[in-house]
mmCIF file of N, CA and C in Angstrom:
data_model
loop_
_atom_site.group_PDB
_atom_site.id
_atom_site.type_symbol
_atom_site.label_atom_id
_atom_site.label_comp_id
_atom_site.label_asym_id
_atom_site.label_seq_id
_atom_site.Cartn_x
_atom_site.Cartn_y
_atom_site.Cartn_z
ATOM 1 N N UNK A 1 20.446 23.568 30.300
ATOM 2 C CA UNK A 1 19.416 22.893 29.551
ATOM 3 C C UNK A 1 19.641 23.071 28.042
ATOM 4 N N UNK A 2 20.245 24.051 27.651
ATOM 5 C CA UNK A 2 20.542 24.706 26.008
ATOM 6 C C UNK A 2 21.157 23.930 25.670
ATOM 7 N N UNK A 3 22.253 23.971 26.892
ATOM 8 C CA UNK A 3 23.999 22.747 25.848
ATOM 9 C C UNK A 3 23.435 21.226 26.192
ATOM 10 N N UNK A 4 21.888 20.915 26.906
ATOM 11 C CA UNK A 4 21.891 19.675 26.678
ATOM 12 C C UNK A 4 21.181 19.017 25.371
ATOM 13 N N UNK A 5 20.161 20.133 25.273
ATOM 14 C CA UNK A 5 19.446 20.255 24.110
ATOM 15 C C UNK A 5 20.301 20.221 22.698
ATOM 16 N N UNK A 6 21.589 21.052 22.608
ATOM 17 C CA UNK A 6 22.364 20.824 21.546
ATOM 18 C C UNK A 6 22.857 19.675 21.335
ATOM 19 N N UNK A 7 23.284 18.985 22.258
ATOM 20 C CA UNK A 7 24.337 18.062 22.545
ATOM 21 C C UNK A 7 23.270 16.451 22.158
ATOM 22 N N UNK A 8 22.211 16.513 22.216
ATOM 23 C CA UNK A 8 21.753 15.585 22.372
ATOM 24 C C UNK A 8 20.773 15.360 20.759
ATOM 25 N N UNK A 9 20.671 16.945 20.184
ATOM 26 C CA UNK A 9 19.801 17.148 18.623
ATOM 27 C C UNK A 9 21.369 16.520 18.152
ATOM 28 N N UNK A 10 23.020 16.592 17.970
ATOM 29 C CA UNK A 10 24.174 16.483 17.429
ATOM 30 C C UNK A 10 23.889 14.797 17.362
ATOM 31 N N UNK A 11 23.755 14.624 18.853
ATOM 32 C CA UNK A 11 23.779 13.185 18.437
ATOM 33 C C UNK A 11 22.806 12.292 17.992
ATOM 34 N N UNK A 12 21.335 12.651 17.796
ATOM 35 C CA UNK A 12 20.205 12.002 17.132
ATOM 36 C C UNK A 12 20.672 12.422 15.494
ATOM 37 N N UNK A 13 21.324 13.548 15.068
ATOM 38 C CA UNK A 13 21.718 13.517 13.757
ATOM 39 C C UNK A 13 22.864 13.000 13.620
ATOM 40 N N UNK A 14 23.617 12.609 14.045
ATOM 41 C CA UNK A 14 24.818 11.997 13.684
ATOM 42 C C UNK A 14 24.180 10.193 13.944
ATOM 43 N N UNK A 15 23.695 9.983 14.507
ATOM 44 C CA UNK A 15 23.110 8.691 14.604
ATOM 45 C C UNK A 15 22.346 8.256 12.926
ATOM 46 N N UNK A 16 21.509 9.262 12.733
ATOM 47 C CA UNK A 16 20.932 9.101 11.291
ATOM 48 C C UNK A 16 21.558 9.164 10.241
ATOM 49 N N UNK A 17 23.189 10.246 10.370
ATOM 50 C CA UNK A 17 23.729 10.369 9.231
ATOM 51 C C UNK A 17 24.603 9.120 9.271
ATOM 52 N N UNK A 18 25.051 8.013 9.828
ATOM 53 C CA UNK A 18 25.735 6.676 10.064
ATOM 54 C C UNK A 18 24.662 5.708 9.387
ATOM 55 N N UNK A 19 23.330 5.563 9.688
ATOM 56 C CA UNK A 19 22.396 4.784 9.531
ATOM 57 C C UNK A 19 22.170 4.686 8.131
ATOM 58 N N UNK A 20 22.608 5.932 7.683
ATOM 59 C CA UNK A 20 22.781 5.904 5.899
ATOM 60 C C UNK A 20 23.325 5.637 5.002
ATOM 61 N N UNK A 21 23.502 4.696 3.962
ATOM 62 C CA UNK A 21 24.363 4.142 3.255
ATOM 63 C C UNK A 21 24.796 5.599 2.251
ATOM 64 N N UNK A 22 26.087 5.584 1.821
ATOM 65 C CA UNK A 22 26.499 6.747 1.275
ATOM 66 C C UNK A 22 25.963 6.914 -0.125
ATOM 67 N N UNK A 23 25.607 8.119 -0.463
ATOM 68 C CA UNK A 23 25.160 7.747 -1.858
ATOM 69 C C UNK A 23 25.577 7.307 -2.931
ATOM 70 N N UNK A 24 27.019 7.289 -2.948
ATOM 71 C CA UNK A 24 27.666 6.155 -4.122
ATOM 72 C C UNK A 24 26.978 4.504 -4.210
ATOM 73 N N UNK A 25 26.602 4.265 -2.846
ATOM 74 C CA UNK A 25 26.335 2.803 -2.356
ATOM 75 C C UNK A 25 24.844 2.824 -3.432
ATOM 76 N N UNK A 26 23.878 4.071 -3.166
ATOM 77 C CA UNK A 26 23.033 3.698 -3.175
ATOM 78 C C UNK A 26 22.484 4.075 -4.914
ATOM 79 N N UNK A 27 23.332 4.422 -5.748
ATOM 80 C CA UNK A 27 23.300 4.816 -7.135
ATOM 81 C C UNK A 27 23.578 3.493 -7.759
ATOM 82 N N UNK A 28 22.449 3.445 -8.883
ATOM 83 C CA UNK A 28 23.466 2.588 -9.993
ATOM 84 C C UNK A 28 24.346 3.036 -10.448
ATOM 85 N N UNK A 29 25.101 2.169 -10.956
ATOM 86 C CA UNK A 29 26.234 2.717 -11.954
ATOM 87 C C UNK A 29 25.673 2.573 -13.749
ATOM 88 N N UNK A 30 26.062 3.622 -14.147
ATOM 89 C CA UNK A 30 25.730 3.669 -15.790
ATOM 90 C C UNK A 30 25.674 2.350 -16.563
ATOM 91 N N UNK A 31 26.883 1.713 -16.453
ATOM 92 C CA UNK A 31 27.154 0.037 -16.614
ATOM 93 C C UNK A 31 26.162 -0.592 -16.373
ATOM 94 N N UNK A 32 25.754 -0.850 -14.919
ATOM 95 C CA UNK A 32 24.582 -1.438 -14.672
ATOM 96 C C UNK A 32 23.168 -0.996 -15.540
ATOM 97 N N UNK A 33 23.022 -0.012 -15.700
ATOM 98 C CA UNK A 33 21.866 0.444 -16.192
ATOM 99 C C UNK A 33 22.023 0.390 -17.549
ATOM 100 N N UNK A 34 22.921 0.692 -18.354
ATOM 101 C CA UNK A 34 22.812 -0.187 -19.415
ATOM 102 C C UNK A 34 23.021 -1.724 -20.008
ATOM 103 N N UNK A 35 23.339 -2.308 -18.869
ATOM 104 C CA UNK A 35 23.106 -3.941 -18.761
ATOM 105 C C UNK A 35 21.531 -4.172 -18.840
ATOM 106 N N UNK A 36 20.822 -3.236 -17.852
ATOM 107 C CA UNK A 36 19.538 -3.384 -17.659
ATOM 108 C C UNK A 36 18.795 -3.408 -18.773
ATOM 109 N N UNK A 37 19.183 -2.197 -19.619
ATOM 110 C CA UNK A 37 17.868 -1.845 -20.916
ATOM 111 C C UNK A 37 18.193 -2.741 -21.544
ATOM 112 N N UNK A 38 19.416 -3.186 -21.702
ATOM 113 C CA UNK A 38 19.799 -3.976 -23.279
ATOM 114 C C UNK A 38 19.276 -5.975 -22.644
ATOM 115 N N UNK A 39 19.307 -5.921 -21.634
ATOM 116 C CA UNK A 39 18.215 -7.307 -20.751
ATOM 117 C C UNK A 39 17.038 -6.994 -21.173
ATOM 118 N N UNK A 40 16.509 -5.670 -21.096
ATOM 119 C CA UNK A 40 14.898 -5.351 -20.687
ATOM 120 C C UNK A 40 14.665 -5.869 -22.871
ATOM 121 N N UNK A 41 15.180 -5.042 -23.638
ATOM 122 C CA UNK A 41 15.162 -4.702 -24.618
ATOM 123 C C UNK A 41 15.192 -6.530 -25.425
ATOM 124 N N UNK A 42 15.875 -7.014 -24.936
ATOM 125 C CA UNK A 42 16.057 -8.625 -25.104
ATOM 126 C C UNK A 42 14.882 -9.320 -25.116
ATOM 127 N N UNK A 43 14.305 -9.166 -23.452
ATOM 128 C CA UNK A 43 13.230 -9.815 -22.949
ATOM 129 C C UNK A 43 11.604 -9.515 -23.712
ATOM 130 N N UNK A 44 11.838 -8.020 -23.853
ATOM 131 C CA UNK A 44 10.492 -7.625 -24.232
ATOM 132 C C UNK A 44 10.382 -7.981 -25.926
ATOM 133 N N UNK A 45 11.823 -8.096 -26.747
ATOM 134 C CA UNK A 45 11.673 -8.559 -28.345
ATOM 135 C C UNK A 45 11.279 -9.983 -28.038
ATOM 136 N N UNK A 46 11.782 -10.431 -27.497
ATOM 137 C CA UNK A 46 11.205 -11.951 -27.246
ATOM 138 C C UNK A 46 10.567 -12.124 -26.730
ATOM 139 N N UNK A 47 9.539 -11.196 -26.148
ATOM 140 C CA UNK A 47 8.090 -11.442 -25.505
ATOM 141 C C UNK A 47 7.896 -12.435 -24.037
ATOM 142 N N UNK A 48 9.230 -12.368 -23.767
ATOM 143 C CA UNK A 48 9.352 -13.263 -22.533
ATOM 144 C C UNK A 48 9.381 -12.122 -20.944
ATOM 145 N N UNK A 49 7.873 -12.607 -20.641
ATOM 146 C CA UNK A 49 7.303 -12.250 -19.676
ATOM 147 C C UNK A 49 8.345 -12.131 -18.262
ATOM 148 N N UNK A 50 8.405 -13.510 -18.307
ATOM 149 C CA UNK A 50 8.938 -13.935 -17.003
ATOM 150 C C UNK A 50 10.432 -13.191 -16.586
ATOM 151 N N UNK A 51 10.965 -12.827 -17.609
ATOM 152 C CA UNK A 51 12.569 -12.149 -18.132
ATOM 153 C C UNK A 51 12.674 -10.934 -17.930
ATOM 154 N N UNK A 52 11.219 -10.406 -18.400
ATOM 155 C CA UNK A 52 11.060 -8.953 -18.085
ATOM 156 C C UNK A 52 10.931 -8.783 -16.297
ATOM 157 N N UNK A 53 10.129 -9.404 -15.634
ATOM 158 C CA UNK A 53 9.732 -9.969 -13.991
ATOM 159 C C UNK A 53 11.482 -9.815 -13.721
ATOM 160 N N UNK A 54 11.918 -10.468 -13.950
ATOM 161 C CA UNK A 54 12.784 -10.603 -13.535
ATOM 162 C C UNK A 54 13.984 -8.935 -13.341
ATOM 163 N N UNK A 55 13.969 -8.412 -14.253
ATOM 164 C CA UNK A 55 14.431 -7.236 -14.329
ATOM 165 C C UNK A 55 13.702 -6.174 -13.711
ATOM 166 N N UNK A 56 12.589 -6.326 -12.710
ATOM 167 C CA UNK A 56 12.257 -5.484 -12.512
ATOM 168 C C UNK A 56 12.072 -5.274 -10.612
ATOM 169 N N UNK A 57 12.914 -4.289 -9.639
ATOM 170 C CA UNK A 57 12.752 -4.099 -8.656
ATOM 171 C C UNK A 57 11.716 -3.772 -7.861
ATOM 172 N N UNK A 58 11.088 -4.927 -7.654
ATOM 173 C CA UNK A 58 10.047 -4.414 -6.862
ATOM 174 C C UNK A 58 9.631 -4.286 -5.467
ATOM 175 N N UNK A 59 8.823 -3.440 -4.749
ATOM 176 C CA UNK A 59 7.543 -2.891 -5.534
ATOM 177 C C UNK A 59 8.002 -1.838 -7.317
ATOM 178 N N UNK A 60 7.082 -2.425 -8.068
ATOM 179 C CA UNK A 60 7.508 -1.658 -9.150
ATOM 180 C C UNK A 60 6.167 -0.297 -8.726
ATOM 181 N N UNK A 61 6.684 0.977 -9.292
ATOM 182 C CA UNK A 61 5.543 1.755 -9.642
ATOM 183 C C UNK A 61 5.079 1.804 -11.174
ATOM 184 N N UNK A 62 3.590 2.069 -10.801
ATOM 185 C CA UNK A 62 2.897 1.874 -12.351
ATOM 186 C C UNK A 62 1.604 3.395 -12.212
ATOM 187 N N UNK A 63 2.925 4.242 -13.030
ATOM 188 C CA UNK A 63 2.105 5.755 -12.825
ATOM 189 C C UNK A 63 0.724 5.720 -14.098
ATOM 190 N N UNK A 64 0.053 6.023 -13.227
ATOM 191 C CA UNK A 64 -1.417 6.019 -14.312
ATOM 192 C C UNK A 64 -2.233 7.863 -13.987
ATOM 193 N N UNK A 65 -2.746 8.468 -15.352
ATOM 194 C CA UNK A 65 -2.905 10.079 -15.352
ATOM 195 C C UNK A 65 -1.978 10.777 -14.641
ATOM 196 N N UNK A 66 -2.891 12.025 -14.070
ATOM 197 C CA UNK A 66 -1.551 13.100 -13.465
ATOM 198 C C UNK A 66 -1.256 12.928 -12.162
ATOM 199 N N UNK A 67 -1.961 12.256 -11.227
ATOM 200 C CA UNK A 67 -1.899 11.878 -9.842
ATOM 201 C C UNK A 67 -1.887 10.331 -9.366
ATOM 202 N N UNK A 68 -2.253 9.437 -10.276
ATOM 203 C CA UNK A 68 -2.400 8.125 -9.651
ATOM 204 C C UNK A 68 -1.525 7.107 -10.011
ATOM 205 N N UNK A 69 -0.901 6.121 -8.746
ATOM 206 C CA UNK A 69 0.091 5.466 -8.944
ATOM 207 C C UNK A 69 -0.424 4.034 -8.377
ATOM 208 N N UNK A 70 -0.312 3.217 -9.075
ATOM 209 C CA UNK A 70 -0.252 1.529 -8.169
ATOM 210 C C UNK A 70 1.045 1.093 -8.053
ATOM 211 N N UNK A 71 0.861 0.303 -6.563
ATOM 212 C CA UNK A 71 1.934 -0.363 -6.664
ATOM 213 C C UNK A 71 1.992 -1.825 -7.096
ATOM 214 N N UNK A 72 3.102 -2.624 -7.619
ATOM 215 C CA UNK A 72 2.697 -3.895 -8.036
ATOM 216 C C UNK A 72 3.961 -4.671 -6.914
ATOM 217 N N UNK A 73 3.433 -4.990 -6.273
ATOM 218 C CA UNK A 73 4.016 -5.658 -4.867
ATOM 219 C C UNK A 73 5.155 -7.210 -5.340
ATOM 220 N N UNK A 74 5.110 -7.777 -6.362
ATOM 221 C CA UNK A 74 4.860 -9.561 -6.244
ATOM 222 C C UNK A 74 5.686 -9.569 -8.083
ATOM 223 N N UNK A 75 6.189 -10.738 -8.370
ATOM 224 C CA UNK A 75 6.175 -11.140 -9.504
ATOM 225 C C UNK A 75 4.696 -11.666 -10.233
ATOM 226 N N UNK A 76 4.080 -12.583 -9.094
ATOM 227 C CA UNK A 76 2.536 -12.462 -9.802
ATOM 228 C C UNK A 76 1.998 -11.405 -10.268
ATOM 229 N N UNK A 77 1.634 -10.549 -9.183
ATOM 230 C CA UNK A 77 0.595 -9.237 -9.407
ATOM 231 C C UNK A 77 1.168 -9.180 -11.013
ATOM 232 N N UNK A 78 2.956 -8.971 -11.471
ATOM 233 C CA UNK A 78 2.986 -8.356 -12.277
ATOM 234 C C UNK A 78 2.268 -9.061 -13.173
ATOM 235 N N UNK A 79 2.822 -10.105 -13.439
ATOM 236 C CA UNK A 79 2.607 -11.241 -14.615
ATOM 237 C C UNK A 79 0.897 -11.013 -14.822
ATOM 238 N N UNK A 80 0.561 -10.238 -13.853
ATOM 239 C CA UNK A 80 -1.266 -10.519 -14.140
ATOM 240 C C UNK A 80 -1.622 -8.828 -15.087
ATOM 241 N N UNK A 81 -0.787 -7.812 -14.804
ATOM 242 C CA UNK A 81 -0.733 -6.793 -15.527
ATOM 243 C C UNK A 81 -0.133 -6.106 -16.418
ATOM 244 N N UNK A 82 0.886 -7.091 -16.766
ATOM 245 C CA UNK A 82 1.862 -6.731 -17.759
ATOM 246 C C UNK A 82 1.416 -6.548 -18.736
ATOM 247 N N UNK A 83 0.133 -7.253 -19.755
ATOM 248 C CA UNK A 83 -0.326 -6.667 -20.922
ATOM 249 C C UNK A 83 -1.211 -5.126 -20.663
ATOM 250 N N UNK A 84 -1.603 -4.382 -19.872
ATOM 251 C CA UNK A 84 -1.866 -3.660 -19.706
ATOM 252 C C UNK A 84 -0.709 -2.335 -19.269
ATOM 253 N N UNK A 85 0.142 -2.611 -19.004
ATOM 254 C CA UNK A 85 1.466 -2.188 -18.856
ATOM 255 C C UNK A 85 2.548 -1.971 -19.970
ATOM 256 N N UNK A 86 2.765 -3.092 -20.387
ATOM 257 C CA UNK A 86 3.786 -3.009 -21.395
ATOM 258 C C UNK A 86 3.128 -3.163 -22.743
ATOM 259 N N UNK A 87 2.488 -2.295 -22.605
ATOM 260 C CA UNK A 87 1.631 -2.557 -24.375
ATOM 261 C C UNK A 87 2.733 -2.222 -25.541
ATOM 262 N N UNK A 88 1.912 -2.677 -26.442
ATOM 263 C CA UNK A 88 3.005 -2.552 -28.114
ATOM 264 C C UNK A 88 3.344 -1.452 -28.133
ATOM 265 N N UNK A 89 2.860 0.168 -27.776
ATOM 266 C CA UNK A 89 3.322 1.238 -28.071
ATOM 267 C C UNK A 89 5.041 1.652 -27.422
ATOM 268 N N UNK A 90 4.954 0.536 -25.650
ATOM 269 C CA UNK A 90 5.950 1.099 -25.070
ATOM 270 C C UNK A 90 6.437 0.222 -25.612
ATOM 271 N N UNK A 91 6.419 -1.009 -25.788
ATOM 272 C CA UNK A 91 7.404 -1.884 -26.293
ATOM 273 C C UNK A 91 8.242 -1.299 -27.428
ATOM 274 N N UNK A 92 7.223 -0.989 -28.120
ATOM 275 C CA UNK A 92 7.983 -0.327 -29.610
ATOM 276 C C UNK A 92 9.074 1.300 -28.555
ATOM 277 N N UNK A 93 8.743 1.917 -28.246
ATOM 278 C CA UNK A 93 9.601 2.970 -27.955
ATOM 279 C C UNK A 93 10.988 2.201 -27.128
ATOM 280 N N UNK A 94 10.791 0.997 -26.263
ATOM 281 C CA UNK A 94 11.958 0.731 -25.341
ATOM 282 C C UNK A 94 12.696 0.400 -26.740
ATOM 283 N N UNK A 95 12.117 -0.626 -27.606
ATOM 284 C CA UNK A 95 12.909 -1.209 -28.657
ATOM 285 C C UNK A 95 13.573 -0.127 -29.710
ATOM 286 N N UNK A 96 13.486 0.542 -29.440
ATOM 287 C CA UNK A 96 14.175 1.782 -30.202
ATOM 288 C C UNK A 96 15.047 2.594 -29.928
ATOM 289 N N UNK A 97 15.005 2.761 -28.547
ATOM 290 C CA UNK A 97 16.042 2.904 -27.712
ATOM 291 C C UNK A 97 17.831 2.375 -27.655
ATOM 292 N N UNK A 98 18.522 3.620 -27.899
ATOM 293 C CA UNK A 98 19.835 3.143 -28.251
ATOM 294 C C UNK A 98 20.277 3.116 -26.682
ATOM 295 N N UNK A 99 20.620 2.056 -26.466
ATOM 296 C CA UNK A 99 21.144 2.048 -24.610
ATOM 297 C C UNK A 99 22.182 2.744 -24.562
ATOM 298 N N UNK A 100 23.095 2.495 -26.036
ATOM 299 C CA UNK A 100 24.445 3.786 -25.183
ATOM 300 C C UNK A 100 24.090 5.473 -25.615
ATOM 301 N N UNK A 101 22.723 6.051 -25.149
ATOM 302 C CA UNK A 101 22.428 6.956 -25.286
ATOM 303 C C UNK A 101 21.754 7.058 -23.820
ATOM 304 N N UNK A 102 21.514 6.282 -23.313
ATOM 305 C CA UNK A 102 20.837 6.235 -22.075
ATOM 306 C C UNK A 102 21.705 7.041 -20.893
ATOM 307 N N UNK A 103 20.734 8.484 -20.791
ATOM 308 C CA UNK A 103 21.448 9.267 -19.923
ATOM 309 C C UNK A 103 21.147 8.882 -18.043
ATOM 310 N N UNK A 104 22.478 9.188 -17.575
ATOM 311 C CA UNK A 104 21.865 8.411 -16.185
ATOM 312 C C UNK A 104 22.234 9.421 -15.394
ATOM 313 N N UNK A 105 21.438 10.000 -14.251
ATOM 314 C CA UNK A 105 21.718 11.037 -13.534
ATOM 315 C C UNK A 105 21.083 10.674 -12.573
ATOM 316 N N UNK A 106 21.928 10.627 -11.020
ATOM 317 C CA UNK A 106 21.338 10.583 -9.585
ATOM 318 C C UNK A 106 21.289 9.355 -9.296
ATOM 319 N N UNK A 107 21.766 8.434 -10.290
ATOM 320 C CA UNK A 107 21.844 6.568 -10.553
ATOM 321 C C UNK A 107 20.667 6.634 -10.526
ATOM 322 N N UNK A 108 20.293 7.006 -11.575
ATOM 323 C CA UNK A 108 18.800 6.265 -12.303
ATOM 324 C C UNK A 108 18.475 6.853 -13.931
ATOM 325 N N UNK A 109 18.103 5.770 -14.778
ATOM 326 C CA UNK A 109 18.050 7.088 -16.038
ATOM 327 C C UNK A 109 15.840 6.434 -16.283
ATOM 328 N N UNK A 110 16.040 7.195 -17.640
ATOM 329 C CA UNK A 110 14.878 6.825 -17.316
ATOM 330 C C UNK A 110 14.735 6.911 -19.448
ATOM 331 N N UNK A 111 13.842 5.836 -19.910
ATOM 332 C CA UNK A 111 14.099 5.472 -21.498
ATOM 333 C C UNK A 111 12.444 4.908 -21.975
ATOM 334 N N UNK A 112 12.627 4.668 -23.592
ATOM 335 C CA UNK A 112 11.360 4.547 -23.906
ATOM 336 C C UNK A 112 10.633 6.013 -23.997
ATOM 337 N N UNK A 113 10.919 7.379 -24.283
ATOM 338 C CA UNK A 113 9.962 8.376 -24.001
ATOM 339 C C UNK A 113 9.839 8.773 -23.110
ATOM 340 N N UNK A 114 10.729 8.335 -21.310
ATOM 341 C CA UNK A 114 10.922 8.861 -20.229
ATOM 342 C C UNK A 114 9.459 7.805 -20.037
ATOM 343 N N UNK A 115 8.825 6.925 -20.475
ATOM 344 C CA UNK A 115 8.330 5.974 -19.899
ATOM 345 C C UNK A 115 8.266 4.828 -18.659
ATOM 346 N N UNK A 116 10.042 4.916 -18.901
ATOM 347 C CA UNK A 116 10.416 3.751 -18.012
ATOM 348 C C UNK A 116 11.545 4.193 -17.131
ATOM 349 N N UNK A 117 11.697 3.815 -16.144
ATOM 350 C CA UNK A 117 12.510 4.551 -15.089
ATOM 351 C C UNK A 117 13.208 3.343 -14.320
ATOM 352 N N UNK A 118 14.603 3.582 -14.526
ATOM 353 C CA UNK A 118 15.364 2.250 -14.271
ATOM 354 C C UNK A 118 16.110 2.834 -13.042
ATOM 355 N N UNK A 119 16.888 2.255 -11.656
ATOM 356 C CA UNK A 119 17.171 2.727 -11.204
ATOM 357 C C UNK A 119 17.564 1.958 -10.086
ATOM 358 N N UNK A 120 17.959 1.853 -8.521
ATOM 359 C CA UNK A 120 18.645 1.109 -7.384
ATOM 360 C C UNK A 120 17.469 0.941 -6.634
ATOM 361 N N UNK A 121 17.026 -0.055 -5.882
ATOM 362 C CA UNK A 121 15.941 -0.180 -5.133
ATOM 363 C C UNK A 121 16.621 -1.148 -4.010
ATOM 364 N N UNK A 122 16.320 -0.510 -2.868
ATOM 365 C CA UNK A 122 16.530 -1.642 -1.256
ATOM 366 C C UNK A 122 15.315 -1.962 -0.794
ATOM 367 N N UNK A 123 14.872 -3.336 -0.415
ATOM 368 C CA UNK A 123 13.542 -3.259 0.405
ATOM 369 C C UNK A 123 14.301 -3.193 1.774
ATOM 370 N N UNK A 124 15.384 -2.875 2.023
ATOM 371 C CA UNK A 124 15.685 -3.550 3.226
ATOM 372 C C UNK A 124 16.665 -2.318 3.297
ATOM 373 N N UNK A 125 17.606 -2.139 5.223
ATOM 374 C CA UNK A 125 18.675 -1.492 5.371
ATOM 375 C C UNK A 125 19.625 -2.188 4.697
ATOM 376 N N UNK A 126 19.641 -3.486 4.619
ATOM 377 C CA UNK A 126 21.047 -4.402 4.215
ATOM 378 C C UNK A 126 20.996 -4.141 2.779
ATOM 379 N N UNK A 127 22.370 -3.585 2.477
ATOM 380 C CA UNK A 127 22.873 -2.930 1.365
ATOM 381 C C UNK A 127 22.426 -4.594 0.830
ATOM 382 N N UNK A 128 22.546 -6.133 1.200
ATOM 383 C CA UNK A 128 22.488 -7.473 -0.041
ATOM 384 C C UNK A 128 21.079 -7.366 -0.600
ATOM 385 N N UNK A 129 20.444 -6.162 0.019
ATOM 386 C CA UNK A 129 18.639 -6.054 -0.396
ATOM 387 C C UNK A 129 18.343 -5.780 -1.987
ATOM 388 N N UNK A 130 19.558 -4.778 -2.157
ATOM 389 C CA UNK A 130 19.279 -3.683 -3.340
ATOM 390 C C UNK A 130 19.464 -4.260 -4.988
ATOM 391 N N UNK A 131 18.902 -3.686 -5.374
ATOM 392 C CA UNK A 131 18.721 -3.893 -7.086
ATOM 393 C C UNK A 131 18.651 -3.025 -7.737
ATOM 394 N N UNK A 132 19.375 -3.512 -8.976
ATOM 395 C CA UNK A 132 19.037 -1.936 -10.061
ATOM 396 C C UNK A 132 18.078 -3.329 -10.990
ATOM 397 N N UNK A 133 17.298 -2.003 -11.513
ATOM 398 C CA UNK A 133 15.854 -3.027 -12.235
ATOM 399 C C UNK A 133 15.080 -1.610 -12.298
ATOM 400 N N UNK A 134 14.218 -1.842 -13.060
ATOM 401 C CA UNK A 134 12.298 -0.890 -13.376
ATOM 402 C C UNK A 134 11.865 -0.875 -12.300
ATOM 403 N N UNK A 135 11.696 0.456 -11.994
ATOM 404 C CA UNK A 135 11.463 0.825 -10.398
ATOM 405 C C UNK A 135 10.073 1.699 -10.954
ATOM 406 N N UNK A 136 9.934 1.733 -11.937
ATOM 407 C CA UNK A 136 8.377 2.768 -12.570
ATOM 408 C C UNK A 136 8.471 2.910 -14.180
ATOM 409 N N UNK A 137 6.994 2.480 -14.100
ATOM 410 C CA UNK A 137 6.321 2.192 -15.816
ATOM 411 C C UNK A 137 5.312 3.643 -15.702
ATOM 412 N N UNK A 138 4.765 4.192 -17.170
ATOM 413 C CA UNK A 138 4.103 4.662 -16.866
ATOM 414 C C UNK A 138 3.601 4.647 -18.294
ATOM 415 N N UNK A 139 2.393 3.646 -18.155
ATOM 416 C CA UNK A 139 2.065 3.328 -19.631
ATOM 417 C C UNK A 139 1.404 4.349 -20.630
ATOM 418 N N UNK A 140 1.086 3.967 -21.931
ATOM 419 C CA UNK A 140 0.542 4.687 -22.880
ATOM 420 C C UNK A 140 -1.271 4.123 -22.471
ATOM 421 N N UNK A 141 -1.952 4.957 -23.355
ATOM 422 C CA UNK A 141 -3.268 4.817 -22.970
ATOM 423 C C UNK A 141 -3.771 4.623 -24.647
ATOM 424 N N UNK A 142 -4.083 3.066 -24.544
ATOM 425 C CA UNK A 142 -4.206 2.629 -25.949
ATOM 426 C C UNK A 142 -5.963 1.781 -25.738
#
């Protein structure tokens, strides 16, 4: 009963460790992520909403105080909270932001004051799911 018990925990973990894309797969690459800010950094000087939407993997998170997080599910939802989100304060910090300073560790960095958190997102197992984009805002309180 022991060696079936072993034999059978080996293969429910080896089943899970296959089911996993390797973590190279699942990191951005630095490149990418500074493609991202210097898009994000574009979109938000030009105040173009839809540009910013676009750069951003969602569900995005939108961390609010020391415990509470929404999620913003949709390109709508965002477009309906983005001025409450991306106010002038963060805008001004992303825009200040030198992208080739943008440190990236674990494929994700995070810029703006550690405001903004850029990084690989799958909704799905299928590696064609994934995106690097704003995976979490966490606004100023203006």
């Amino acid at each position: 009963m022991r060696i079936l018990t072993c034999f059978l925990g080996a293969v429910i973990y080896s089943q899970g460790v296959k089911s996993q894309p390797r973590t190279s797969e699942q990191d951005a690459s630095p490149k990418d992520i500074r493609a991202i800010v210097i898009q994000l950094q574009s979109a938000v000087r030009d105040d173009s909403r839809r540009k910013v939407a676009t750069l951003v993997a969602f569900p995005l998170a939108i961390k609010k105080g020391p415990l509470g997080v929404t999620s913003v599910p949709s390109v709508a939802v965002f477009m309906k909270v983005y001025p409450s989100v991306f106010t002038s304060r963060l805008r001004d910090a992303l825009l200040k932001q030198n992208p080739d300073s943008v440190v990236v560790r674990s494929g994700s960095a995070t810029l703006a004051e550690g405001r903004i958190v850029i990084g690989r997102r799958c909704t799905t197992a299928d590696p064609n799911s994934c995106m690097t984009g704003v995976t979490q805002v966490t606004p100023y309180k203006e």
